[in-house]
Coordinates of C-alpha atoms in Angstrom, one line a residue:
X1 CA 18.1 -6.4 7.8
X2 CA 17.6 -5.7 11.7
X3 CA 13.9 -6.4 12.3
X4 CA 14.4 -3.4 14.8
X5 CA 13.3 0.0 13.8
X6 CA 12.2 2.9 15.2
X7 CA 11.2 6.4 13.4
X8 CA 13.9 8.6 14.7
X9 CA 11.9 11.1 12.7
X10 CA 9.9 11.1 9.9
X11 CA 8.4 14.0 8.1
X12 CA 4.9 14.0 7.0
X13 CA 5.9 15.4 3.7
X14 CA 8.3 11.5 3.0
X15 CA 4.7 9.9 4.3
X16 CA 2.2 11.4 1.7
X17 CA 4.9 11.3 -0.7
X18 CA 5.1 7.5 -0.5
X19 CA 1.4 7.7 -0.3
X20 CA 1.4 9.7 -3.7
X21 CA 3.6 7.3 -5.8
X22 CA 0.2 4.7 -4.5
X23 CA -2.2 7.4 -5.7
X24 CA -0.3 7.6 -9.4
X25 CA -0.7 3.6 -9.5
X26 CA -4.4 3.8 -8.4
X27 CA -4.6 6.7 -11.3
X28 CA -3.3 4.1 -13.7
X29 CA 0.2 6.8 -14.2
X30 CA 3.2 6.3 -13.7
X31 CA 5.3 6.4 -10.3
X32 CA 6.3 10.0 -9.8
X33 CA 3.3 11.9 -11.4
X34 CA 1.9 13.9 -8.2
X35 CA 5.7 14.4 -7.5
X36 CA 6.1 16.6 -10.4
X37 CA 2.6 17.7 -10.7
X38 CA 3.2 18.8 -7.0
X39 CA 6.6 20.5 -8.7
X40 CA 5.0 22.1 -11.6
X41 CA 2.1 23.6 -9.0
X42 CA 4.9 25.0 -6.5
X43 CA 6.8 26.8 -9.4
X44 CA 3.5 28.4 -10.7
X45 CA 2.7 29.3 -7.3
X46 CA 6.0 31.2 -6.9
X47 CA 5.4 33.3 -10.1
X48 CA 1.9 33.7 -9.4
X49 CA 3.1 35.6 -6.1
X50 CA 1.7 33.1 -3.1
X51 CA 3.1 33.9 -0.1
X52 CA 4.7 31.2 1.5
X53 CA 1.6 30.3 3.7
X54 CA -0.2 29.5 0.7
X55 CA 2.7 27.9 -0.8
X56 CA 2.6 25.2 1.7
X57 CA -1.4 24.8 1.1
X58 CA 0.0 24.5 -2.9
X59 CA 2.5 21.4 -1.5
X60 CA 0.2 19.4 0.6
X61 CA -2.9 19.9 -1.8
X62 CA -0.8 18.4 -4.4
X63 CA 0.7 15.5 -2.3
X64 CA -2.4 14.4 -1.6
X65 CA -5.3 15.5 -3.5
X66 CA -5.9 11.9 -5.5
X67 CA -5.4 9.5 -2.9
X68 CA -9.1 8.8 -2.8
X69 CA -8.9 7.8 -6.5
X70 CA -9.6 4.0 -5.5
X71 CA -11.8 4.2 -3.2
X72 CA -14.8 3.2 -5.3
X73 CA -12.3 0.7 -7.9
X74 CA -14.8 -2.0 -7.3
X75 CA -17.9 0.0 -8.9
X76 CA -15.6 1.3 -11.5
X77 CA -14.4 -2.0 -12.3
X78 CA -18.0 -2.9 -12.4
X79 CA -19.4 -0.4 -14.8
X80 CA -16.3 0.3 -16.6
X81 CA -13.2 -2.7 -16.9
X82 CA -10.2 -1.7 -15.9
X83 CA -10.2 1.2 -13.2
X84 CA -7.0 1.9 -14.1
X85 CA -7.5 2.2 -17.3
X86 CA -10.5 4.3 -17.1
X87 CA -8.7 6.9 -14.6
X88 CA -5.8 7.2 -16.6
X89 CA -8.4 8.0 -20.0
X90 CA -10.0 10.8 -17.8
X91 CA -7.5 12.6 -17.5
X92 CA -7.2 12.9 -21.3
X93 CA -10.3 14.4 -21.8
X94 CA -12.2 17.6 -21.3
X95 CA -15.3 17.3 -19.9
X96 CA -17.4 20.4 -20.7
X97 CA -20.9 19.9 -20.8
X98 CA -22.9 16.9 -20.6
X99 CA -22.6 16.1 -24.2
X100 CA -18.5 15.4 -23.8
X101 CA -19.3 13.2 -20.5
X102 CA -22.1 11.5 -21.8
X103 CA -19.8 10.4 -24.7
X104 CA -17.1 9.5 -22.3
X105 CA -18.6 7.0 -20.0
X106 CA -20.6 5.3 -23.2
X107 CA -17.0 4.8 -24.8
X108 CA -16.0 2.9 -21.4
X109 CA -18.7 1.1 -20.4
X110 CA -18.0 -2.6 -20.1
X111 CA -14.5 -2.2 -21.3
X112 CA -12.6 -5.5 -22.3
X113 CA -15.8 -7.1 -22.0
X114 CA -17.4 -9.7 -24.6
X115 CA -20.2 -7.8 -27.0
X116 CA -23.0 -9.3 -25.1
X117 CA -21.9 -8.3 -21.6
X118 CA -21.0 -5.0 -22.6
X119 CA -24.8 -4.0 -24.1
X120 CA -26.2 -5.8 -20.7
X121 CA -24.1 -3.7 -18.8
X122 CA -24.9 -0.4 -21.0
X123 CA -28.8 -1.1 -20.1
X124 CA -28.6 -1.5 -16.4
X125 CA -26.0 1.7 -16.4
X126 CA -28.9 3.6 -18.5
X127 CA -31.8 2.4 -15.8
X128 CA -30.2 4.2 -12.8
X129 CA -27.8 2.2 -11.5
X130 CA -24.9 3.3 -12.9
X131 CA -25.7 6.5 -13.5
X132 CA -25.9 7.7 -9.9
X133 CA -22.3 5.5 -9.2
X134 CA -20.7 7.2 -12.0
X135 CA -22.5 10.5 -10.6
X136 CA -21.1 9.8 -7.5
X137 CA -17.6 8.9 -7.7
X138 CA -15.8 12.5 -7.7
X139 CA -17.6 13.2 -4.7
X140 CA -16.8 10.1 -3.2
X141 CA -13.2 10.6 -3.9
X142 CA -12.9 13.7 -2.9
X143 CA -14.5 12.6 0.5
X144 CA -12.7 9.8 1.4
X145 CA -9.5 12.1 0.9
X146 CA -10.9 14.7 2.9
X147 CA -11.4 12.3 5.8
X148 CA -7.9 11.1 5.7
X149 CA -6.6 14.3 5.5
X150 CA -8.3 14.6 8.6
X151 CA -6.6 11.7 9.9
X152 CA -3.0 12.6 9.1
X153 CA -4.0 16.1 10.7
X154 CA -3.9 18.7 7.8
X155 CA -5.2 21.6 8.5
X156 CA -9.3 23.3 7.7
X157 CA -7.0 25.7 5.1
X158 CA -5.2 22.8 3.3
X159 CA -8.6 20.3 3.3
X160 CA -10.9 23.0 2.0
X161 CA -8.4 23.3 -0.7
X162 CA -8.3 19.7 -2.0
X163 CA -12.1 19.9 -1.8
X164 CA -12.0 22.6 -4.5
X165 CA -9.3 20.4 -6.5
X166 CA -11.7 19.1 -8.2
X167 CA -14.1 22.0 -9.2
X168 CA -13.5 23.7 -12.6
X169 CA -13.4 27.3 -14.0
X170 CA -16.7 27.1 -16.0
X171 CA -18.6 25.8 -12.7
X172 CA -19.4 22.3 -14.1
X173 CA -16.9 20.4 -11.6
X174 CA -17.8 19.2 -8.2
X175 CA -18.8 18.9 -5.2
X176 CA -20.5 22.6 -5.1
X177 CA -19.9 23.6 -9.1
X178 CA -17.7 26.2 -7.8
X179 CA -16.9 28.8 -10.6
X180 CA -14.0 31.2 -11.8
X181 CA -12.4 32.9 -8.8
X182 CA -14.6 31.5 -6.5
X183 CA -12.0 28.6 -6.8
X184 CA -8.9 28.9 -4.5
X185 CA -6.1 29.9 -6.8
X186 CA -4.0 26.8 -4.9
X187 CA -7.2 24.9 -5.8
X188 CA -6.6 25.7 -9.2
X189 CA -3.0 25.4 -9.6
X190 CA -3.4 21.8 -8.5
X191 CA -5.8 21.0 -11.0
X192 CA -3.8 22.6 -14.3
X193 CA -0.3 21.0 -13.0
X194 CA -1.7 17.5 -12.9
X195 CA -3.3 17.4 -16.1
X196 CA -0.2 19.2 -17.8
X197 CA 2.3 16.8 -16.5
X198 CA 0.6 14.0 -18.2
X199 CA 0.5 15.6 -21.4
X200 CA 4.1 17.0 -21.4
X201 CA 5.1 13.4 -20.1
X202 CA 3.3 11.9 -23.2
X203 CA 3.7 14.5 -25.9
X204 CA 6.5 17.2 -24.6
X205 CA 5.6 20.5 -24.2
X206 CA 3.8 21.7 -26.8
X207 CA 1.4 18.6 -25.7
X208 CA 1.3 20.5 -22.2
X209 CA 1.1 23.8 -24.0
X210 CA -1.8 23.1 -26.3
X211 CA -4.4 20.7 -23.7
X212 CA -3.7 24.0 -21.3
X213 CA -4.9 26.7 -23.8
X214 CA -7.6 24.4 -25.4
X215 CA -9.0 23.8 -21.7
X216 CA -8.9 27.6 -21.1
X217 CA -11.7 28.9 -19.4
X218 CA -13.2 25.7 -19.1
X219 CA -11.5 23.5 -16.7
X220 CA -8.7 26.1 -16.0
X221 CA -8.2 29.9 -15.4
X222 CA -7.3 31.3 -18.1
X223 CA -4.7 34.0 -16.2
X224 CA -3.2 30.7 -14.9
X225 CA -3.0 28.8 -18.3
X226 CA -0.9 32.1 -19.7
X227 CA 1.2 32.0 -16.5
X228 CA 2.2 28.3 -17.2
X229 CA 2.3 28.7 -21.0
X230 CA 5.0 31.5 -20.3
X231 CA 6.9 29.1 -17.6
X232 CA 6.6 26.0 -19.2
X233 CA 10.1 26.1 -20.8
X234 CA 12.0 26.5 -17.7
X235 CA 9.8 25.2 -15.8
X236 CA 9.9 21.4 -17.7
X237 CA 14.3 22.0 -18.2
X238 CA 14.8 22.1 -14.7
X239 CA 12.2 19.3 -14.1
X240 CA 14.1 17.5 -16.5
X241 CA 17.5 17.7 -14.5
X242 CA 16.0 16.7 -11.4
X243 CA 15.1 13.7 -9.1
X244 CA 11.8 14.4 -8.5
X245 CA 11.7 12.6 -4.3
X246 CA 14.5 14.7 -3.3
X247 CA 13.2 18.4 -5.1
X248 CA 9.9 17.5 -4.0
X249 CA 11.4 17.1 0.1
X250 CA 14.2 20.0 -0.5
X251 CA 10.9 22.0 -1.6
X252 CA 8.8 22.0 1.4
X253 CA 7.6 25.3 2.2
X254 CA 7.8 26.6 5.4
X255 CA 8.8 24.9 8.2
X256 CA 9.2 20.7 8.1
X257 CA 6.4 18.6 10.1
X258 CA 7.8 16.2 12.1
X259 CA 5.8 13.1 13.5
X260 CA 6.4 11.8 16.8
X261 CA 6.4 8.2 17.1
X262 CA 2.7 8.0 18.3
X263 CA 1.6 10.2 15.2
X264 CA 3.6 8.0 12.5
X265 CA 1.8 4.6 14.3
X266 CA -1.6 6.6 13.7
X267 CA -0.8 7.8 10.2
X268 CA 0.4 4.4 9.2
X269 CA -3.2 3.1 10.4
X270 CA -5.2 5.5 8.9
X271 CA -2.9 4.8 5.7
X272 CA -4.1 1.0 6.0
X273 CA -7.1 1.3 6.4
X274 CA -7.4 3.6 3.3
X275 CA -5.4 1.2 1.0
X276 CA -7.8 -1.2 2.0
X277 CA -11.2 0.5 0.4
X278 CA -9.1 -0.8 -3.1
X279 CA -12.0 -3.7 -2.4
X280 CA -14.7 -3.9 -0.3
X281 CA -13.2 -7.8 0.3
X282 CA -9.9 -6.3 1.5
X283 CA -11.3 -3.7 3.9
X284 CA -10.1 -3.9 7.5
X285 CA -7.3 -6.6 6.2
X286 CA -3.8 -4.9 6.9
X287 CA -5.2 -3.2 10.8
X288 CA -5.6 -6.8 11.2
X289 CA -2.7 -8.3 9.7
X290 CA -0.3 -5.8 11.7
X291 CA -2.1 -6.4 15.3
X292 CA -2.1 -10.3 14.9
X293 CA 2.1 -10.4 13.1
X294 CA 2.8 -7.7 16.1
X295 CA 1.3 -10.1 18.4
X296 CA 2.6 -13.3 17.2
X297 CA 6.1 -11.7 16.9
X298 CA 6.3 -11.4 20.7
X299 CA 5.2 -15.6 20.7
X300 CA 8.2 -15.9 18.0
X301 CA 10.6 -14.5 20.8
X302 CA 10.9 -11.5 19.6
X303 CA 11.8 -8.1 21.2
X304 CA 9.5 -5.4 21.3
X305 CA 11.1 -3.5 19.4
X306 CA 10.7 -6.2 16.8
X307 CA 7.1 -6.6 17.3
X308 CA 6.8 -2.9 17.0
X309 CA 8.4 -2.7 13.5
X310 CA 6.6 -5.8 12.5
X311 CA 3.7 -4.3 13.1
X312 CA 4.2 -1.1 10.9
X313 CA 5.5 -3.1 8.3
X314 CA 1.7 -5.2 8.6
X315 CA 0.3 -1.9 7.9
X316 CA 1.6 -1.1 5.0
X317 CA 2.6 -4.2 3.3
X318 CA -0.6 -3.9 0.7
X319 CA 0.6 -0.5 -0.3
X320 CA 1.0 -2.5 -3.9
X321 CA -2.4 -3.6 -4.2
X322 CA -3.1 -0.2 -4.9
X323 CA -1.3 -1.0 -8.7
X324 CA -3.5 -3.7 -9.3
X325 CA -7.3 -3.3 -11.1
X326 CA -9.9 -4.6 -9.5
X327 CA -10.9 -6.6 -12.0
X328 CA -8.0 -8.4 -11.3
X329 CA -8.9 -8.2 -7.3
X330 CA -12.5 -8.9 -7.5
X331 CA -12.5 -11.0 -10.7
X332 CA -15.1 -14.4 -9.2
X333 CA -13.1 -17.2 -11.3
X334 CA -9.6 -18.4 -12.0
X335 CA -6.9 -15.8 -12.6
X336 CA -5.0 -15.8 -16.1
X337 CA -1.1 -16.4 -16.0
X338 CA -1.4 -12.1 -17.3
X339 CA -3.7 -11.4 -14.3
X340 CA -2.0 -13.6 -12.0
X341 CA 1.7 -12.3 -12.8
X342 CA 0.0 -9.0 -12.0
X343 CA -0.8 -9.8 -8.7
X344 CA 2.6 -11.3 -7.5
X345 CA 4.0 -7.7 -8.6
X346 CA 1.9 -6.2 -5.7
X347 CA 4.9 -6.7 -2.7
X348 CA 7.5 -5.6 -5.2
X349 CA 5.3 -2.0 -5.5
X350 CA 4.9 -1.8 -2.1
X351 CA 8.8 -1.8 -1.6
X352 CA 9.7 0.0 -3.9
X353 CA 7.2 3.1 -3.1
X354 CA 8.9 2.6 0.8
X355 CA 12.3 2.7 -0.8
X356 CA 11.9 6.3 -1.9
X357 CA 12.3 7.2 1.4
X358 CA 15.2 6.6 4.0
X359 CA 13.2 6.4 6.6
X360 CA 10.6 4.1 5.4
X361 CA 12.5 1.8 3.6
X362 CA 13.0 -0.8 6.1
X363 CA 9.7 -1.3 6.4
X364 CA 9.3 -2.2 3.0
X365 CA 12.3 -4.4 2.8
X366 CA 10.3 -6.6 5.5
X367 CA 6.8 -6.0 3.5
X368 CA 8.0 -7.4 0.4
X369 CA 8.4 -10.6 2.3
X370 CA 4.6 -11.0 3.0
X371 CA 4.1 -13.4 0.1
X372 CA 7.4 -15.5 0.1
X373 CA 7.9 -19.1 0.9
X374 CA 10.5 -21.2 2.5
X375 CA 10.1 -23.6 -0.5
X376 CA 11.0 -20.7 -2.4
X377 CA 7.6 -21.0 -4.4
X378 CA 6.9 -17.6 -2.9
X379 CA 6.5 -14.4 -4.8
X380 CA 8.2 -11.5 -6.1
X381 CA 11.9 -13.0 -5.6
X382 CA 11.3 -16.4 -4.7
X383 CA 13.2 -16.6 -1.7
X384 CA 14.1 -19.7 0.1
X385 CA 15.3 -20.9 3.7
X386 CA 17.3 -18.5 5.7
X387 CA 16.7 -15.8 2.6
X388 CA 13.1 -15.4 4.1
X389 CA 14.0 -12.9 7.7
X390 CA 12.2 -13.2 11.0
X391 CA 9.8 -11.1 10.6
X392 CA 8.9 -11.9 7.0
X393 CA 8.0 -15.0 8.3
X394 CA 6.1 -14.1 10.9
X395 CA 4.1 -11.3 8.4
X396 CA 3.4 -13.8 5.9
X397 CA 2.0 -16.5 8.1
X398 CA -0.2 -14.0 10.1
X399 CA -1.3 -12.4 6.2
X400 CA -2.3 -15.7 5.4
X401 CA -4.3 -16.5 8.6
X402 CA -6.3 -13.3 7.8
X403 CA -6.5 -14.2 4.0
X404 CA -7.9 -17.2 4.9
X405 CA -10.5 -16.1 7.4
X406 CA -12.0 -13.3 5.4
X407 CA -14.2 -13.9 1.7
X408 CA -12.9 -13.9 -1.5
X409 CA -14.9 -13.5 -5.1
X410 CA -13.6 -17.0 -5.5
X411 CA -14.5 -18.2 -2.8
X412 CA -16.0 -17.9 1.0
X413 CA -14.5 -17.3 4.0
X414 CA -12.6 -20.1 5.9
X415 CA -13.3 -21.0 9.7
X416 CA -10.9 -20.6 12.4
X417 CA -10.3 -24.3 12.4
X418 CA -10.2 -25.0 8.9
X419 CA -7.7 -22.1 8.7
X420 CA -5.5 -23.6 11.5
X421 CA -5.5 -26.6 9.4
X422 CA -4.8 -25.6 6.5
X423 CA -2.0 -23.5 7.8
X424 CA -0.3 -26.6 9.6
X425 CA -0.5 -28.2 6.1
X426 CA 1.3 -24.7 4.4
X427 CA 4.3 -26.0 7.2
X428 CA 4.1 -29.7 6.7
X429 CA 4.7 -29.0 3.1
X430 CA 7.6 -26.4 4.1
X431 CA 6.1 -23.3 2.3
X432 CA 6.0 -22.1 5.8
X433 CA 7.6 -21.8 9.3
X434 CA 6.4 -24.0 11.7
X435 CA 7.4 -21.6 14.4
X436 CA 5.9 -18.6 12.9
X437 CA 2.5 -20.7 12.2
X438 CA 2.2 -21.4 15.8
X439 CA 3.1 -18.2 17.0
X440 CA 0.3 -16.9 14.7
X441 CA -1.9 -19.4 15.9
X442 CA -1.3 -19.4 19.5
X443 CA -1.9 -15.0 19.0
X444 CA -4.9 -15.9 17.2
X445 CA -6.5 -17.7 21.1
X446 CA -6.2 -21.4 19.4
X447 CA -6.7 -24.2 22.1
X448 CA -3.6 -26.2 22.3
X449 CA -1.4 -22.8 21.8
X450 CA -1.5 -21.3 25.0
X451 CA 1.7 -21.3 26.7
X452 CA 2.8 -18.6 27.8
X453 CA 6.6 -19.3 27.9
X454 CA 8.6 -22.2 27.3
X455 CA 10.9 -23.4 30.1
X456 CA 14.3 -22.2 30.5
X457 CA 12.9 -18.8 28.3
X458 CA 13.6 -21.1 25.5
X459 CA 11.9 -19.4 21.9
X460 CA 9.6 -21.6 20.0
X461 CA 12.2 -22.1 17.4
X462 CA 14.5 -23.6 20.3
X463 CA 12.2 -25.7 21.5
X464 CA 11.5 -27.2 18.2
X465 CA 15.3 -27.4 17.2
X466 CA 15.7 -29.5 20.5
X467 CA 12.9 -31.7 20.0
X468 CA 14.8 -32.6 16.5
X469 CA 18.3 -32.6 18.8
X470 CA 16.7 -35.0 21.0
X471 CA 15.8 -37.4 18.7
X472 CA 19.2 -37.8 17.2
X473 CA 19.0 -35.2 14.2
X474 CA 22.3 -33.8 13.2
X475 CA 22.9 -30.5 12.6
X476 CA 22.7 -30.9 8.7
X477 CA 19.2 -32.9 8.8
X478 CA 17.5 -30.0 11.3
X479 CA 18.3 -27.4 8.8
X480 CA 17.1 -29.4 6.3
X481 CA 14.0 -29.9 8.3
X482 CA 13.5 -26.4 9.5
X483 CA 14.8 -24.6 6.4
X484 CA 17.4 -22.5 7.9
X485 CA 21.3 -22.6 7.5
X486 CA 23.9 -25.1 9.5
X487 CA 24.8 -22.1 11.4
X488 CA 21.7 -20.8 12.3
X489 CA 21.3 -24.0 14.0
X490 CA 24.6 -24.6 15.3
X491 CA 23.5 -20.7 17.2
X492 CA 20.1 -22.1 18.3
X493 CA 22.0 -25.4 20.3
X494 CA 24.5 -23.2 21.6
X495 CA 21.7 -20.6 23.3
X496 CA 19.9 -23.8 24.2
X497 CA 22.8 -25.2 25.9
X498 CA 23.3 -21.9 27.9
X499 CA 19.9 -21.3 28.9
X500 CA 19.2 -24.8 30.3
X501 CA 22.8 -25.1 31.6
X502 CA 23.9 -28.6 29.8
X503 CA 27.0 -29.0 27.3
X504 CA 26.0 -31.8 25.8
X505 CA 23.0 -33.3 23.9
X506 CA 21.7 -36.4 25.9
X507 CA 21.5 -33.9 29.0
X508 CA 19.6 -31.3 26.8
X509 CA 17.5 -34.9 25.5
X510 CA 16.6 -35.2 29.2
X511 CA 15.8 -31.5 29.7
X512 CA 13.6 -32.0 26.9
X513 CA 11.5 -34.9 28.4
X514 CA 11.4 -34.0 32.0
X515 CA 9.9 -30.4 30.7
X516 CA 7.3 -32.3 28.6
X517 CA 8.9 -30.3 25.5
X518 CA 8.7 -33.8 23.1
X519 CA 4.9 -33.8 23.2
X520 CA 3.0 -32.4 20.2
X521 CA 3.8 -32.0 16.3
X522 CA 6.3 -29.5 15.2
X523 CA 4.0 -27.3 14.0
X524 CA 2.2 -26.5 17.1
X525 CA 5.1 -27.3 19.9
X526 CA 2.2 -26.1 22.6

């Protein structure tokens, strides 16, 4: 893959679409449920006689509605086990009156916890604590995905609408106990399609059918409910026979937003830094990732354009995390082999939500890289040597950096220096690229990596193939050393030889010396 990219147009619809299939793994469903949902809420719309105006409110409301489902996974996880879990259960259940919700979070509390822990946790959730967090968390949700809606620049029409998303017919939902027609009917239609689509997708549609009429007048409109119980046939045949990415984008009301470049680059931050509330130990992680990769790229001797694209893939390359519960993320002690194969699935998510669209999908195929390892110890495929591109070298060694610097459950933050170290010792053990660790470190303002350019315009990784040139390596043992092919490194002597204007190697041996180039561990060639 070219490490260059560029947008050359992407729609806002492919962006919150991708950003979707992260709010169904946050939801603990399956990739693809707002996709359908959204679908399901379109086709009602139609019948129900929306103009198109309000059609397009139906589309983004949908798309984006339940993004802010994880942004309080740590106190769920807390009160509750498995935040997945418990969001997926919600779902299943009609909360009408206090009695049904009462019932609900007693059956969750301390889930997957041992007997003990679990009554502990039931006392402190019954003397205040939990009981505002748990009273909280709708509204939470549905501000956090107000403010990004904000962000990505949706309009007063379309936010005002997800805010009412969560209200219910009877008044009892949230955040203002809205009730009956009071609700915006797009408001509404969102609410019925998303719960419906889980229960066709588990029980067919007489599932759908029967949770929609037993929820009549409660959490839906019951001129709505008859609406979809009269569609429902159709409507579920043709959803059957369809791929839900491409009907969803062919289905776009109105006309398409585009983003300009500088608009994709600010909805990719905002994205970042949303993913990021998963945990409050991850928050501010990817912003930080991208800046130092995008910066270390241009060390690495890359083009701009490649620092560019390494950046955006920085920014989304914990999309995955998203898939994870945070009593997974959070958990204080040692992971189990379950928990831990569970977390070296996160990249492989975040690819494959990118993949489903064209114009995204390079960025994941570098973002999947973030956790691989030259050794090929590295995780989801295991990729070795040349196998590992450019840029996933340079993401993973400015990810780690960051890791490093920032706390842990399992443990505290690392200082600069013992990070550095410890980083050196990640290359000395060839996990990873010496080049890439000291363009990281050299980004990050660490003494002994401030060279601006190496002579000749030599790259780092041409300086440190020369030092091994120099002292007598072949061209097998220096891609043994650097872990990179015989023909990578028969192209690195042959720039080298051009841009110091030598044809053979005791001349470029000489270079080397007079320039001061031998000094210094591979590592850190600075």
């Amino acid at each position: 893959m070219s490490s260059e990219w560029s947008t050359r147009g992407v729609r806002l619809a492919e962006l919150l679409g991708v950003l979707s299939l992260g709010a169904d793994l946050g939801m603990g469903q399956p990739m693809e449920h707002v996709l359908r949902q959204c679908l399901i809420a379109l086709h009602l719309a139609r019948r129900a006689g929306l103009d198109e105006s309000k059609q397009q409110v139906v589309y983004y409301t949908s798309m984006i509605a339940w993004v802010g489902c994880h942004v309080d996974a740590y106190e769920q996880a807390k009160w509750f086990g498995d935040d997945l879990a418990f969001k997926s259960d919600f779902r299943r259940v009609d909360l009408s009156g206090p009695a049904a919700q009462a019932r609900f979070i007693l059956g969750h509390l301390g889930t997957g916890r041992p007997a003990r822990t679990r009554a502990g946790i039931s006392i402190d959730f019954a003397r205040g604590g939990g009981r505002r967090a748990a009273a909280d968390m709708i509204g939470n949700h549905w501000r956090a995905t107000d403010d990004l809606a904000f962000r990505l620049g949706l309009g007063t029409v379309v936010r005002r609408s997800i805010e009412q998303t969560f209200e219910r017919w009877d008044g009892r939902g949230v955040p203002k106990g809205a009730k009956g027609a009071d609700i915006l009917t797009t408001s509404q239609l969102v609410n019925l399609a998303d719960v419906v689509e889980i229960f066709h997708r588990a029980g067919g549609i007489d599932s759908a059918v029967g949770v929609a009429r037993q929820r009549s007048g409660t959490q839906f409109a019951p001129d709505l409910v008859e609406l979809f119980c009269h569609e429902a046939p159709r409507m579920f045949d043709r959803l059957g026979n369809s791929n839900s990415w491409d009907a969803v984008m062919d289905a776009e009301p109105a006309s398409v937003i585009w983003l300009s470049d500088a608009e994709f680059v600010a909805a990719l931050e905002a994205v970042a830094d949303f993913v990021d509330l998963k945990s409050p130990y991850t928050i501010g992680h990817s912003r930080a990732v991208a800046d130092l990769a995008a910066a270390a790229a241009r060390h690495y001797g890359l083009s701009t354009a490649e620092a560019h694209t390494i950046r955006m893939a920085g920014l989304v390359h914990d999309l995955g995390r998203l898939g994870v519960p945070n009593t997974i993320w959070d958990k204080p002690g040692a992971l189990t082999e379950a928990e831990a194969e569970r977390v070296r699935m996160h990249p492989y998510l975040t690819e494959r939500m990118l993949t489903f669209s064209r114009a995204l999908a390079p960025l994941g195929e570098m973002a999947v890289e973030h956790h691989e390892r030259l050794d090929g110890s590295g995780y989801p495929r295991g990729l070795a040597g040349d196998a590992v591109t450019s840029g996933g070298r340079v993401l993973a060694a400015a990810d780690t950096y960051r890791a490093w610097l920032e706390p842990r459950p399992h443990r505290p933050a690392g200082t600069a220096t013992q990070v550095a170290t410890r980083l050196s010792a990640e290359v000395g053990a060839g996990r990873l690229d010496g080049a890439a660790v000291a363009a990281v470190l050299r980004a990050a303002g660490h003494s002994g990596s401030t060279r601006k350019t190496w002579p000749a315009g030599l790259t780092t990784r041409e300086v440190q193939v020369l030092r091994l040139l120099a002292h007598g390596f072949s061209n097998r043992q220096i891609a043994d050393e650097l872990v990179i092919s015989r023909k990578t490194v028969g192209n690195h002597v042959e720039h080298i030889y051009s841009k110091i204007g030598v044809s053979n190697r005791a001349l470029a041996s000489l270079f080397a010396s007079k320039h001061g180039l031998m000094r210094g561990v591979l590592a850190d060639p600075a």
